[in-house]
Amino acid sequence: MLDMFMEIPQETYALIDHSFLNDKMKRTYKRVIEERKTRFIRQSE
């Protein structure tokens, strides 16, 4: 069940790329997603 939450769909990144955020905020948003995913992995092990 956890595996389902560990995979971030490519559509998520496509939505960010096509959003009205500026480029810096897009990079920040993607980085936050990856950091939270990494924390989740560490806590669940």
GROMACS .gro file of N, CA and C in nm:
model
  135
    1MET      N    1   0.082  -0.119   0.000
    1MET     CA    2   0.000   0.000   0.000
    1MET      C    3   0.087   0.126   0.000
    2LEU      N    4   0.196   0.123   0.075
    2LEU     CA    5   0.283   0.240   0.077
    2LEU      C    6   0.346   0.269  -0.059
    3ASP      N    7   0.369   0.165  -0.136
    3ASP     CA    8   0.429   0.184  -0.268
    3ASP      C    9   0.343   0.277  -0.355
    4MET      N   10   0.214   0.268  -0.336
    4MET     CA   11   0.123   0.351  -0.415
    4MET      C   12   0.150   0.500  -0.389
    5PHE      N   13   0.185   0.532  -0.265
    5PHE     CA   14   0.209   0.672  -0.231
    5PHE      C   15   0.352   0.717  -0.261
    6MET      N   16   0.439   0.623  -0.287
    6MET     CA   17   0.579   0.656  -0.311
    6MET      C   18   0.603   0.700  -0.455
    7GLU      N   19   0.516   0.662  -0.545
    7GLU     CA   20   0.534   0.698  -0.685
    7GLU      C   21   0.459   0.827  -0.713
    8ILE      N   22   0.533   0.925  -0.760
    8ILE     CA   23   0.472   1.052  -0.795
    8ILE      C   24   0.446   1.051  -0.944
    9PRO      N   25   0.321   1.060  -0.982
    9PRO     CA   26   0.289   1.054  -1.126
    9PRO      C   27   0.356   1.167  -1.204
   10GLN      N   28   0.397   1.137  -1.326
   10GLN     CA   29   0.458   1.237  -1.412
   10GLN      C   30   0.361   1.352  -1.438
   11GLU      N   31   0.232   1.325  -1.430
   11GLU     CA   32   0.133   1.430  -1.451
   11GLU      C   33   0.148   1.541  -1.347
   12THR      N   34   0.194   1.504  -1.229
   12THR     CA   35   0.216   1.604  -1.123
   12THR      C   36   0.318   1.706  -1.168
   13TYR      N   37   0.428   1.657  -1.224
   13TYR     CA   38   0.532   1.748  -1.269
   13TYR      C   39   0.488   1.826  -1.393
   14ALA      N   40   0.408   1.764  -1.476
   14ALA     CA   41   0.356   1.834  -1.594
   14ALA      C   42   0.264   1.948  -1.551
   15LEU      N   43   0.182   1.925  -1.449
   15LEU     CA   44   0.095   2.030  -1.399
   15LEU      C   45   0.177   2.147  -1.344
   16ILE      N   46   0.282   2.115  -1.272
   16ILE     CA   47   0.369   2.220  -1.220
   16ILE      C   48   0.433   2.298  -1.334
   17ASP      N   49   0.484   2.225  -1.434
   17ASP     CA   50   0.548   2.290  -1.548
   17ASP      C   51   0.454   2.382  -1.625
   18HIS      N   52   0.327   2.348  -1.629
   18HIS     CA   53   0.230   2.427  -1.703
   18HIS      C   54   0.154   2.528  -1.616
   19SER      N   55   0.196   2.538  -1.490
   19SER     CA   56   0.129   2.632  -1.400
   19SER      C   57   0.176   2.775  -1.427
   20PHE      N   58   0.117   2.868  -1.357
   20PHE     CA   59   0.153   3.008  -1.371
   20PHE      C   60   0.265   3.050  -1.277
   21LEU      N   61   0.324   2.952  -1.208
   21LEU     CA   62   0.436   2.984  -1.120
   21LEU      C   63   0.556   3.026  -1.204
   22ASN      N   64   0.641   3.110  -1.146
   22ASN     CA   65   0.763   3.143  -1.218
   22ASN      C   66   0.859   3.024  -1.208
   23ASP      N   67   0.966   3.025  -1.286
   23ASP     CA   68   1.056   2.910  -1.294
   23ASP      C   69   1.119   2.875  -1.159
   24LYS      N   70   1.154   2.975  -1.081
   24LYS     CA   71   1.214   2.948  -0.950
   24LYS      C   72   1.115   2.875  -0.860
   25MET      N   73   0.990   2.919  -0.859
   25MET     CA   74   0.889   2.855  -0.775
   25MET      C   75   0.857   2.714  -0.824
   26LYS      N   76   0.861   2.692  -0.954
   26LYS     CA   77   0.840   2.557  -1.007
   26LYS      C   78   0.948   2.463  -0.956
   27ARG      N   79   1.073   2.508  -0.962
   27ARG     CA   80   1.184   2.425  -0.911
   27ARG      C   81   1.167   2.398  -0.762
   28THR      N   82   1.130   2.502  -0.687
   28THR     CA   83   1.110   2.488  -0.543
   28THR      C   84   0.999   2.389  -0.512
   29TYR      N   85   0.890   2.400  -0.581
   29TYR     CA   86   0.774   2.312  -0.559
   29TYR      C   87   0.813   2.166  -0.584
   30LYS      N   88   0.886   2.142  -0.694
   30LYS     CA   89   0.930   2.006  -0.725
   30LYS      C   90   1.026   1.955  -0.620
   31ARG      N   91   1.115   2.041  -0.572
   31ARG     CA   92   1.211   2.001  -0.470
   31ARG      C   93   1.140   1.963  -0.340
   32VAL      N   94   1.038   2.040  -0.303
   32VAL     CA   95   0.961   2.010  -0.182
   32VAL      C   96   0.895   1.873  -0.194
   33ILE      N   97   0.839   1.843  -0.309
   33ILE     CA   98   0.775   1.712  -0.330
   33ILE      C   99   0.878   1.601  -0.310
   34GLU      N  100   0.995   1.615  -0.370
   34GLU     CA  101   1.098   1.512  -0.359
   34GLU      C  102   1.150   1.500  -0.216
   35GLU      N  103   1.167   1.611  -0.146
   35GLU     CA  104   1.214   1.606  -0.007
   35GLU      C  105   1.113   1.535   0.083
   36ARG      N  106   0.987   1.563   0.065
   36ARG     CA  107   0.885   1.498   0.147
   36ARG      C  108   0.877   1.349   0.118
   37LYS      N  109   0.893   1.315  -0.008
   37LYS     CA  110   0.893   1.173  -0.045
   37LYS      C  111   1.012   1.103   0.021
   38THR      N  112   1.127   1.167   0.020
   38THR     CA  113   1.247   1.110   0.082
   38THR      C  114   1.229   1.093   0.232
   39ARG      N  115   1.171   1.193   0.298
   39ARG     CA  116   1.144   1.182   0.442
   39ARG      C  117   1.048   1.068   0.472
   40PHE      N  118   0.948   1.054   0.390
   40PHE     CA  119   0.849   0.948   0.408
   40PHE      C  120   0.916   0.811   0.396
   41ILE      N  121   1.006   0.797   0.301
   41ILE     CA  122   1.077   0.670   0.282
   41ILE      C  123   1.158   0.638   0.406
   42ARG      N  124   1.231   0.736   0.458
   42ARG     CA  125   1.315   0.713   0.575
   42ARG      C  126   1.233   0.677   0.698
   43GLN      N  127   1.120   0.743   0.717
   43GLN     CA  128   1.037   0.717   0.834
   43GLN      C  129   0.967   0.582   0.827
   44SER      N  130   0.939   0.535   0.708
   44SER     CA  131   0.865   0.410   0.696
   44SER      C  132   0.956   0.287   0.702
   45GLU      N  133   1.088   0.308   0.698
   45GLU     CA  134   1.178   0.192   0.702
   45GLU      C  135   1.205   0.145   0.843
   0.00000   0.00000   0.00000
